Amino acid sequence: MLRWVFFLVIFIIIDIYAFQAVKTITKNSWIHILYWLISLVVVGNFIYHYYGTNKSDGLNHAHAFAFGFLLALVIPKMILLLGMFAEDIFRLPHAIYRYFTEGDAAKGNYFPSRRQFVSNITLGIAAIPLASIIFGIYKGKYNFKVLKYTLTFEDLPHAFDGYKITQLSDIHSGSFDDIEKVKYAVNLVNEQQSDVILFTGDMVNNRADEMLPYIEVFNKLHAKDGKFSILGNHDYGDYAPWDSEAAKLQNLEDLKAIQKQIGFNLLLNEHRYLEKNGEKIALIGVENWGTGGFKQAGDLKKASQNIHANDFKILMSHDPTHWAKKVITDDYHYHLTLSGHTHGMQFGIEIPGWFKWSPAKWRYKHWAGIYKEMGQYINVNRGFGYLAFPGRVGIWPEITVIELKKGTATA
């Protein structure tokens, strides 16, 4: 209860300060009432869904939208707060000067009036994240992008020159609210006509039954060399309450069965070989392994048993921290690792080829796209679905297509 009191106090401070911009622009009492009414409804709805409802089945769509609308309210108001505070930095010296020079003649009104143009500018700036968040909730979460990369390797088997991989990650089926948009994305995947489809974990948020409405959608995925998958941290059911440990374990078995229904070959600390014209590459899949308190069930050594050191290797590992902590320093050379997990925090700014930023970079060194260290590559997929915040702003849902080429590797 104490945390909600703290939250309300902080929010009220932000709200009062932000209101100064509105009050400077207009004296219309109805607009003032509307301002406070919207705040009351949005904050009340958030507190109700996160404190007054049963979350035994995890977070549902109503919880997600309550959080999304709160962000849409708070972030613009924080910008208003900063704008008004910046103006007060200049108003304060003026007030001090009037206090000492005018004294009682000022009748206690030492601060100069707020300037309307400052409030106009601040409101204009605040409107940008507001519009972006609303777009992200209603359109951005299904704004699927196909990102294509070509990676060159000197030791790639000749038969795999031009081999195409489609990577999907972080479906989070329990968050979806529009099955037709999901069908569109699956069709988009098939249009890439890749040789193999690799899914790098987090099929659900918590429970296997979240995937039931989408089995007949995702089983339409097709690639001539098959579909392979691994588990992500959410797939184990660790973030939902269970009546018993047996129920939790059964949920995981149910999810494995669903993956089989879809046609995925689930790799649990094991490997397969992809073969073509008498040559082969090793496909290794580990269970989730991540730093920062995430499950560490991945066993790279076990998964790579009986693989030759000189084999060309593609590793599927959900959390990119595994690559930095374990993979690139391993005795074996893992040519390409495919990860997800970060979602790019579903928020950021990207100008392809020029600029890439997200708050995710403060948590993850490798958070989106292709990275290369010690002669090894990793691709961190931005995710197919979404979680918690019911939208995406600037960091769009991703379908990755990687073409392998034989040749002299670039630096």
CSV table of C-alpha atoms in Angstrom, one decimal:
chain,number,residue,atom,x,y,z
A,1,MET,CA,0.0,0.0,0.0
A,2,LEU,CA,2.8,2.4,0.8
A,3,ARG,CA,4.2,2.2,-2.7
A,4,TRP,CA,0.8,3.3,-4.1
A,5,VAL,CA,0.8,6.3,-1.7
A,6,PHE,CA,4.3,7.2,-2.9
A,7,PHE,CA,3.2,6.8,-6.5
A,8,LEU,CA,0.2,9.1,-6.0
A,9,VAL,CA,2.3,11.8,-4.3
A,10,ILE,CA,4.8,11.8,-7.1
A,11,PHE,CA,2.2,11.8,-9.8
A,12,ILE,CA,0.2,14.7,-8.1
A,13,ILE,CA,3.4,16.8,-8.0
A,14,ILE,CA,4.0,16.1,-11.7
A,15,ASP,CA,0.4,16.8,-12.5
A,16,ILE,CA,0.2,20.1,-10.6
A,17,TYR,CA,3.3,21.4,-12.2
A,18,ALA,CA,2.3,20.3,-15.7
A,19,PHE,CA,-1.1,22.0,-15.2
A,20,GLN,CA,0.7,25.3,-15.0
A,21,ALA,CA,1.3,25.1,-18.8
A,22,VAL,CA,-2.4,24.4,-19.5
A,23,LYS,CA,-3.5,27.2,-17.1
A,24,THR,CA,-1.2,29.7,-18.8
A,25,ILE,CA,-2.6,28.8,-22.3
A,26,THR,CA,-6.3,29.0,-21.4
A,27,LYS,CA,-8.5,30.2,-18.5
A,28,ASN,CA,-11.4,28.0,-19.7
A,29,SER,CA,-12.6,26.2,-16.6
A,30,TRP,CA,-14.1,23.3,-18.6
A,31,ILE,CA,-10.7,22.6,-20.1
A,32,HIS,CA,-9.2,22.7,-16.6
A,33,ILE,CA,-11.8,20.2,-15.4
A,34,LEU,CA,-11.2,18.0,-18.4
A,35,TYR,CA,-7.5,18.0,-17.6
A,36,TRP,CA,-8.0,16.7,-14.1
A,37,LEU,CA,-10.8,14.3,-15.1
A,38,ILE,CA,-8.6,12.6,-17.6
A,39,SER,CA,-5.8,12.3,-15.0
A,40,LEU,CA,-8.2,10.9,-12.4
A,41,VAL,CA,-9.7,8.3,-14.8
A,42,VAL,CA,-6.3,7.1,-16.2
A,43,VAL,CA,-4.6,6.9,-12.8
A,44,GLY,CA,-7.6,5.3,-11.2
A,45,ASN,CA,-7.9,2.7,-13.9
A,46,PHE,CA,-4.2,1.9,-13.5
A,47,ILE,CA,-4.4,1.5,-9.7
A,48,TYR,CA,-7.6,-0.6,-10.1
A,49,HIS,CA,-6.0,-3.1,-12.6
A,50,TYR,CA,-2.7,-3.4,-10.8
A,51,TYR,CA,-3.9,-3.4,-7.2
A,52,GLY,CA,-7.6,-4.2,-7.1
A,53,THR,CA,-7.9,-7.1,-9.5
A,54,ASN,CA,-6.9,-10.7,-9.5
A,55,LYS,CA,-3.8,-11.3,-11.5
A,56,SER,CA,-3.5,-15.1,-10.8
A,57,ASP,CA,-3.5,-15.7,-14.6
A,58,GLY,CA,-0.9,-13.1,-15.3
A,59,LEU,CA,-1.4,-9.7,-16.9
A,60,ASN,CA,-4.3,-9.5,-19.3
A,61,HIS,CA,-5.1,-7.0,-22.1
A,62,ALA,CA,-6.9,-4.7,-19.6
A,63,HIS,CA,-3.8,-4.5,-17.5
A,64,ALA,CA,-1.6,-3.8,-20.5
A,65,PHE,CA,-3.8,-1.0,-21.7
A,66,ALA,CA,-4.0,0.5,-18.3
A,67,PHE,CA,-0.2,0.7,-18.2
A,68,GLY,CA,-0.1,2.0,-21.8
A,69,PHE,CA,-2.5,4.8,-21.1
A,70,LEU,CA,-0.6,5.7,-18.0
A,71,LEU,CA,2.6,6.1,-20.0
A,72,ALA,CA,0.7,8.2,-22.6
A,73,LEU,CA,-0.3,10.5,-19.7
A,74,VAL,CA,2.9,10.6,-17.6
A,75,ILE,CA,5.6,11.0,-20.2
A,76,PRO,CA,4.1,14.2,-21.8
A,77,LYS,CA,3.4,15.6,-18.4
A,78,MET,CA,7.0,15.1,-17.4
A,79,ILE,CA,8.0,17.1,-20.4
A,80,LEU,CA,5.6,19.8,-19.3
A,81,LEU,CA,7.1,19.7,-15.8
A,82,LEU,CA,10.6,20.1,-17.2
A,83,GLY,CA,9.5,23.0,-19.3
A,84,MET,CA,7.8,24.8,-16.4
A,85,PHE,CA,10.7,24.1,-14.1
A,86,ALA,CA,13.2,25.5,-16.7
A,87,GLU,CA,11.1,28.7,-16.9
A,88,ASP,CA,11.1,28.9,-13.1
A,89,ILE,CA,14.9,28.9,-13.1
A,90,PHE,CA,14.6,32.3,-14.7
A,91,ARG,CA,11.6,33.4,-12.8
A,92,LEU,CA,13.2,32.7,-9.4
A,93,PRO,CA,16.1,35.4,-9.6
A,94,HIS,CA,13.5,37.9,-10.7
A,95,ALA,CA,11.3,37.1,-7.7
A,96,ILE,CA,14.3,37.4,-5.4
A,97,TYR,CA,15.2,40.8,-6.9
A,98,ARG,CA,11.6,42.1,-6.5
A,99,TYR,CA,11.5,40.8,-2.9
A,100,PHE,CA,14.5,43.0,-1.9
A,101,THR,CA,13.7,46.0,-4.1
A,102,GLU,CA,9.9,46.2,-3.8
A,103,GLY,CA,9.2,44.6,-0.5
A,104,ASP,CA,5.6,45.0,0.6
A,105,ALA,CA,4.7,47.0,-2.4
A,106,ALA,CA,4.7,43.8,-4.5
A,107,LYS,CA,2.0,42.4,-2.0
A,108,GLY,CA,3.7,39.0,-2.0
A,109,ASN,CA,3.4,38.6,-5.7
A,110,TYR,CA,7.1,38.5,-6.5
A,111,PHE,CA,7.1,36.0,-9.4
A,112,PRO,CA,6.5,37.4,-12.9
A,113,SER,CA,3.7,35.9,-14.8
A,114,ARG,CA,4.4,32.8,-16.9
A,115,ARG,CA,5.0,33.5,-20.6
A,116,GLN,CA,2.5,32.0,-22.9
A,117,PHE,CA,4.9,31.2,-25.7
A,118,VAL,CA,7.0,29.1,-23.3
A,119,SER,CA,3.9,27.0,-22.4
A,120,ASN,CA,2.9,26.8,-26.1
A,121,ILE,CA,6.4,25.4,-27.0
A,122,THR,CA,6.4,23.0,-24.1
A,123,LEU,CA,2.9,21.7,-24.9
A,124,GLY,CA,3.9,21.3,-28.6
A,125,ILE,CA,6.9,19.2,-27.6
A,126,ALA,CA,4.8,17.2,-25.1
A,127,ALA,CA,2.4,16.4,-27.9
A,128,ILE,CA,5.1,14.4,-29.8
A,129,PRO,CA,5.5,11.6,-27.3
A,130,LEU,CA,1.7,11.6,-26.7
A,131,ALA,CA,0.9,11.1,-30.4
A,132,SER,CA,3.8,8.5,-30.7
A,133,ILE,CA,2.5,6.4,-27.8
A,134,ILE,CA,-1.1,6.5,-29.0
A,135,PHE,CA,0.2,5.4,-32.5
A,136,GLY,CA,2.4,2.8,-30.9
A,137,ILE,CA,-0.6,1.3,-29.0
A,138,TYR,CA,-3.0,1.2,-32.0
A,139,LYS,CA,-0.7,0.7,-35.0
A,140,GLY,CA,2.9,0.4,-34.0
A,141,LYS,CA,2.7,-3.0,-32.3
A,142,TYR,CA,1.7,-4.6,-35.7
A,143,ASN,CA,3.9,-2.5,-37.8
A,144,PHE,CA,6.0,-5.5,-38.9
A,145,LYS,CA,9.3,-4.8,-40.6
A,146,VAL,CA,11.5,-7.3,-42.6
A,147,LEU,CA,15.1,-6.6,-41.8
A,148,LYS,CA,17.6,-8.2,-44.2
A,149,TYR,CA,21.3,-8.8,-43.6
A,150,THR,CA,24.0,-10.5,-45.6
A,151,LEU,CA,26.9,-12.0,-43.6
A,152,THR,CA,30.0,-13.3,-45.2
A,153,PHE,CA,32.2,-16.2,-43.8
A,154,GLU,CA,35.4,-17.6,-45.2
A,155,ASP,CA,34.7,-21.1,-43.9
A,156,LEU,CA,31.0,-21.4,-44.9
A,157,PRO,CA,30.5,-24.7,-46.8
A,158,HIS,CA,30.1,-24.0,-50.5
A,159,ALA,CA,26.7,-25.6,-50.6
A,160,PHE,CA,25.3,-23.0,-48.2
A,161,ASP,CA,26.5,-20.0,-50.2
A,162,GLY,CA,23.3,-17.9,-50.5
A,163,TYR,CA,21.5,-19.8,-47.8
A,164,LYS,CA,18.6,-17.8,-46.3
A,165,ILE,CA,17.5,-17.9,-42.6
A,166,THR,CA,14.4,-16.2,-41.3
A,167,GLN,CA,14.6,-15.6,-37.5
A,168,LEU,CA,11.6,-14.9,-35.4
A,169,SER,CA,11.7,-14.2,-31.6
A,170,ASP,CA,9.5,-13.2,-28.7
A,171,ILE,CA,6.0,-14.0,-30.1
A,172,HIS,CA,4.4,-13.4,-26.7
A,173,SER,CA,1.1,-14.7,-28.0
A,174,GLY,CA,-0.8,-13.8,-24.8
A,175,SER,CA,-0.5,-10.2,-25.6
A,176,PHE,CA,-2.0,-10.3,-29.1
A,177,ASP,CA,-5.5,-8.7,-29.6
A,178,ASP,CA,-5.8,-8.9,-33.5
A,179,ILE,CA,-5.5,-12.3,-35.0
A,180,GLU,CA,-5.8,-10.9,-38.6
A,181,LYS,CA,-2.7,-8.8,-38.1
A,182,VAL,CA,-0.8,-11.9,-36.9
A,183,LYS,CA,-1.9,-13.8,-39.9
A,184,TYR,CA,-0.6,-11.0,-42.1
A,185,ALA,CA,2.8,-11.3,-40.4
A,186,VAL,CA,2.9,-15.0,-40.9
A,187,ASN,CA,2.2,-14.5,-44.6
A,188,LEU,CA,5.0,-11.9,-44.7
A,189,VAL,CA,7.4,-14.5,-43.2
A,190,ASN,CA,6.5,-17.1,-45.9
A,191,GLU,CA,6.9,-14.5,-48.6
A,192,GLN,CA,10.7,-14.4,-47.8
A,193,GLN,CA,11.0,-18.0,-49.0
A,194,SER,CA,13.9,-18.7,-46.7
A,195,ASP,CA,15.5,-22.1,-46.5
A,196,VAL,CA,14.9,-22.4,-42.7
A,197,ILE,CA,12.9,-20.6,-40.0
A,198,LEU,CA,14.4,-20.3,-36.5
A,199,PHE,CA,12.5,-19.1,-33.5
A,200,THR,CA,14.5,-17.9,-30.6
A,201,GLY,CA,12.1,-18.2,-27.6
A,202,ASP,CA,9.3,-16.6,-25.6
A,203,MET,CA,6.3,-18.1,-27.4
A,204,VAL,CA,4.0,-17.1,-24.6
A,205,ASN,CA,3.9,-14.7,-21.7
A,206,ASN,CA,3.2,-17.3,-19.0
A,207,ARG,CA,0.9,-20.1,-19.9
A,208,ALA,CA,0.8,-22.5,-22.8
A,209,ASP,CA,-2.9,-22.0,-23.5
A,210,GLU,CA,-2.2,-18.5,-24.6
A,211,MET,CA,-1.0,-20.1,-27.9
A,212,LEU,CA,-4.1,-22.2,-28.5
A,213,PRO,CA,-5.9,-19.6,-30.7
A,214,TYR,CA,-2.8,-19.2,-32.8
A,215,ILE,CA,-1.7,-22.8,-33.5
A,216,GLU,CA,-3.6,-22.8,-36.8
A,217,VAL,CA,-1.9,-19.4,-37.7
A,218,PHE,CA,1.7,-20.3,-36.9
A,219,ASN,CA,1.5,-23.8,-38.3
A,220,LYS,CA,1.2,-22.1,-41.7
A,221,LEU,CA,4.9,-21.1,-41.5
A,222,HIS,CA,6.9,-22.9,-44.1
A,223,ALA,CA,10.5,-23.4,-45.0
A,224,LYS,CA,11.9,-26.2,-47.0
A,225,ASP,CA,14.6,-27.2,-44.4
A,226,GLY,CA,12.2,-27.0,-41.5
A,227,LYS,CA,11.4,-24.9,-38.5
A,228,PHE,CA,13.4,-25.0,-35.3
A,229,SER,CA,12.9,-23.4,-31.9
A,230,ILE,CA,14.2,-22.9,-28.4
A,231,LEU,CA,12.7,-21.8,-25.1
A,232,GLY,CA,12.9,-18.2,-23.7
A,233,ASN,CA,12.6,-17.1,-20.1
A,234,HIS,CA,8.8,-16.6,-20.3
A,235,ASP,CA,8.2,-20.1,-21.7
A,236,TYR,CA,8.9,-21.8,-18.3
A,237,GLY,CA,5.9,-20.2,-16.5
A,238,ASP,CA,8.2,-18.6,-13.9
A,239,TYR,CA,6.2,-15.4,-13.8
A,240,ALA,CA,2.7,-16.8,-13.0
A,241,PRO,CA,1.4,-18.4,-9.8
A,242,TRP,CA,0.7,-22.1,-9.9
A,243,ASP,CA,-1.3,-24.4,-7.7
A,244,SER,CA,1.6,-26.8,-7.6
A,245,GLU,CA,5.0,-27.4,-9.1
A,246,ALA,CA,3.5,-30.3,-11.0
A,247,ALA,CA,1.0,-27.9,-12.7
A,248,LYS,CA,3.9,-25.6,-13.7
A,249,LEU,CA,5.8,-28.5,-15.2
A,250,GLN,CA,2.7,-29.7,-17.0
A,251,ASN,CA,2.3,-26.3,-18.5
A,252,LEU,CA,5.8,-26.5,-19.9
A,253,GLU,CA,5.1,-30.0,-21.4
A,254,ASP,CA,1.9,-28.5,-22.9
A,255,LEU,CA,3.9,-25.8,-24.5
A,256,LYS,CA,6.4,-28.3,-26.0
A,257,ALA,CA,3.4,-30.2,-27.4
A,258,ILE,CA,2.0,-27.0,-29.0
A,259,GLN,CA,5.4,-26.3,-30.5
A,260,LYS,CA,5.3,-29.7,-32.1
A,261,GLN,CA,1.8,-29.1,-33.4
A,262,ILE,CA,3.0,-25.9,-35.1
A,263,GLY,CA,5.8,-27.9,-36.7
A,264,PHE,CA,8.8,-26.6,-34.7
A,265,ASN,CA,11.6,-28.9,-33.9
A,266,LEU,CA,12.4,-27.7,-30.3
A,267,LEU,CA,16.0,-27.9,-29.3
A,268,LEU,CA,16.6,-28.4,-25.6
A,269,ASN,CA,20.4,-28.1,-25.1
A,270,GLU,CA,20.9,-30.1,-28.3
A,271,HIS,CA,21.8,-29.8,-31.9
A,272,ARG,CA,20.8,-30.8,-35.4
A,273,TYR,CA,22.7,-30.7,-38.7
A,274,LEU,CA,21.4,-28.9,-41.8
A,275,GLU,CA,22.6,-30.8,-44.9
A,276,LYS,CA,22.8,-29.7,-48.5
A,277,ASN,CA,24.6,-31.3,-51.4
A,278,GLY,CA,26.7,-33.5,-49.1
A,279,GLU,CA,27.8,-30.6,-46.8
A,280,LYS,CA,26.4,-29.6,-43.5
A,281,ILE,CA,26.3,-26.8,-40.9
A,282,ALA,CA,25.5,-27.4,-37.2
A,283,LEU,CA,22.4,-25.8,-35.7
A,284,ILE,CA,22.7,-25.6,-31.9
A,285,GLY,CA,19.8,-24.7,-29.5
A,286,VAL,CA,20.2,-24.0,-25.8
A,287,GLU,CA,17.6,-23.4,-23.2
A,288,ASN,CA,17.4,-19.9,-21.6
A,289,TRP,CA,20.6,-18.5,-20.1
A,290,GLY,CA,20.7,-14.9,-19.0
A,291,THR,CA,22.3,-12.6,-16.5
A,292,GLY,CA,20.4,-10.2,-14.2
A,293,GLY,CA,18.3,-12.9,-12.4
A,294,PHE,CA,17.0,-14.7,-15.4
A,295,LYS,CA,16.9,-18.5,-15.7
A,296,GLN,CA,20.2,-20.2,-16.5
A,297,ALA,CA,19.2,-23.6,-17.9
A,298,GLY,CA,21.2,-23.3,-21.0
A,299,ASP,CA,24.1,-25.8,-21.3
A,300,LEU,CA,26.3,-24.9,-24.2
A,301,LYS,CA,28.7,-27.8,-23.7
A,302,LYS,CA,25.9,-30.4,-23.7
A,303,ALA,CA,24.2,-28.8,-26.7
A,304,SER,CA,27.5,-29.0,-28.7
A,305,GLN,CA,28.5,-32.6,-27.8
A,306,ASN,CA,29.7,-34.5,-30.8
A,307,ILE,CA,30.0,-31.4,-32.9
A,308,HIS,CA,33.4,-31.0,-34.5
A,309,ALA,CA,35.4,-27.9,-33.7
A,310,ASN,CA,35.7,-27.1,-37.4
A,311,ASP,CA,32.0,-27.4,-38.2
A,312,PHE,CA,30.2,-24.2,-39.2
A,313,LYS,CA,27.9,-23.4,-36.3
A,314,ILE,CA,24.7,-21.4,-35.8
A,315,LEU,CA,23.7,-21.0,-32.2
A,316,MET,CA,20.1,-20.2,-31.0
A,317,SER,CA,20.2,-18.6,-27.5
A,318,HIS,CA,17.3,-16.4,-26.3
A,319,ASP,CA,19.2,-13.9,-24.1
A,320,PRO,CA,22.1,-12.0,-25.7
A,321,THR,CA,23.9,-11.8,-22.4
A,322,HIS,CA,24.7,-15.4,-22.9
A,323,TRP,CA,26.7,-14.5,-26.0
A,324,ALA,CA,28.8,-11.9,-24.2
A,325,LYS,CA,29.4,-14.0,-21.0
A,326,LYS,CA,29.8,-17.5,-22.4
A,327,VAL,CA,29.7,-17.9,-26.1
A,328,ILE,CA,32.3,-15.7,-27.7
A,329,THR,CA,34.9,-16.9,-25.1
A,330,ASP,CA,34.1,-20.6,-25.6
A,331,ASP,CA,36.7,-23.0,-27.0
A,332,TYR,CA,34.4,-23.5,-30.0
A,333,HIS,CA,33.9,-20.8,-32.6
A,334,TYR,CA,30.2,-20.1,-32.9
A,335,HIS,CA,30.0,-18.3,-36.3
A,336,LEU,CA,26.5,-16.8,-35.8
A,337,THR,CA,24.3,-16.6,-32.7
A,338,LEU,CA,20.6,-15.7,-32.9
A,339,SER,CA,19.0,-14.1,-29.9
A,340,GLY,CA,16.0,-11.9,-28.9
A,341,HIS,CA,14.7,-11.1,-25.4
A,342,THR,CA,15.3,-7.3,-25.2
A,343,HIS,CA,12.4,-6.2,-27.5
A,344,GLY,CA,14.6,-3.1,-28.0
A,345,MET,CA,12.4,-2.1,-25.0
A,346,GLN,CA,9.7,-1.5,-27.6
A,347,PHE,CA,10.6,2.2,-27.6
A,348,GLY,CA,13.4,4.1,-29.3
A,349,ILE,CA,14.5,6.0,-32.4
A,350,GLU,CA,16.0,4.3,-35.4
A,351,ILE,CA,17.2,5.7,-38.7
A,352,PRO,CA,18.5,2.7,-40.6
A,353,GLY,CA,22.2,2.9,-41.3
A,354,TRP,CA,22.5,6.2,-39.4
A,355,PHE,CA,21.2,6.2,-35.8
A,356,LYS,CA,19.9,3.7,-33.3
A,357,TRP,CA,18.9,4.5,-29.7
A,358,SER,CA,16.7,3.0,-27.0
A,359,PRO,CA,16.7,2.9,-23.2
A,360,ALA,CA,17.5,-0.8,-23.8
A,361,LYS,CA,21.1,0.2,-24.3
A,362,TRP,CA,21.4,1.1,-20.6
A,363,ARG,CA,20.5,-2.5,-19.7
A,364,TYR,CA,22.0,-4.5,-22.6
A,365,LYS,CA,25.3,-4.0,-24.5
A,366,HIS,CA,23.8,-5.9,-27.4
A,367,TRP,CA,20.1,-5.0,-27.7
A,368,ALA,CA,19.1,-4.9,-31.4
A,369,GLY,CA,20.6,-5.8,-34.7
A,370,ILE,CA,23.9,-7.3,-35.8
A,371,TYR,CA,27.1,-7.2,-33.7
A,372,LYS,CA,30.5,-8.7,-34.2
A,373,GLU,CA,33.2,-9.5,-31.7
A,374,MET,CA,36.1,-11.9,-31.8
A,375,GLY,CA,35.2,-12.9,-35.3
A,376,GLN,CA,31.7,-14.0,-34.3
A,377,TYR,CA,28.3,-12.5,-35.1
A,378,ILE,CA,25.2,-12.1,-33.1
A,379,ASN,CA,21.8,-10.9,-34.3
A,380,VAL,CA,19.5,-9.6,-31.5
A,381,ASN,CA,15.9,-9.7,-33.0
A,382,ARG,CA,13.6,-6.9,-31.8
A,383,GLY,CA,10.8,-9.3,-31.3
A,384,PHE,CA,7.6,-10.3,-33.2
A,385,GLY,CA,5.2,-9.5,-30.4
A,386,TYR,CA,5.1,-7.2,-27.4
A,387,LEU,CA,4.9,-7.5,-23.6
A,388,ALA,CA,3.5,-5.3,-20.8
A,389,PHE,CA,3.3,-2.0,-22.8
A,390,PRO,CA,0.7,-2.8,-25.5
A,391,GLY,CA,2.5,-1.1,-28.3
A,392,ARG,CA,5.8,-0.2,-30.0
A,393,VAL,CA,7.2,3.2,-30.6
A,394,GLY,CA,10.1,3.5,-33.1
A,395,ILE,CA,11.3,-0.1,-32.4
A,396,TRP,CA,9.0,-2.1,-34.7
A,397,PRO,CA,8.2,-5.8,-34.6
A,398,GLU,CA,10.8,-7.6,-36.6
A,399,ILE,CA,11.2,-10.5,-39.1
A,400,THR,CA,14.9,-11.0,-39.7
A,401,VAL,CA,16.2,-12.5,-42.9
A,402,ILE,CA,19.9,-13.4,-42.9
A,403,GLU,CA,21.6,-14.5,-46.1
A,404,LEU,CA,24.9,-16.5,-45.6
A,405,LYS,CA,27.6,-15.8,-48.2
A,406,LYS,CA,31.0,-17.5,-48.7
A,407,GLY,CA,33.9,-15.1,-49.2
A,408,THR,CA,36.3,-12.9,-47.4
A,409,ALA,CA,34.8,-11.7,-44.1
A,410,THR,CA,34.7,-8.0,-43.5
A,411,ALA,CA,36.3,-6.4,-40.4
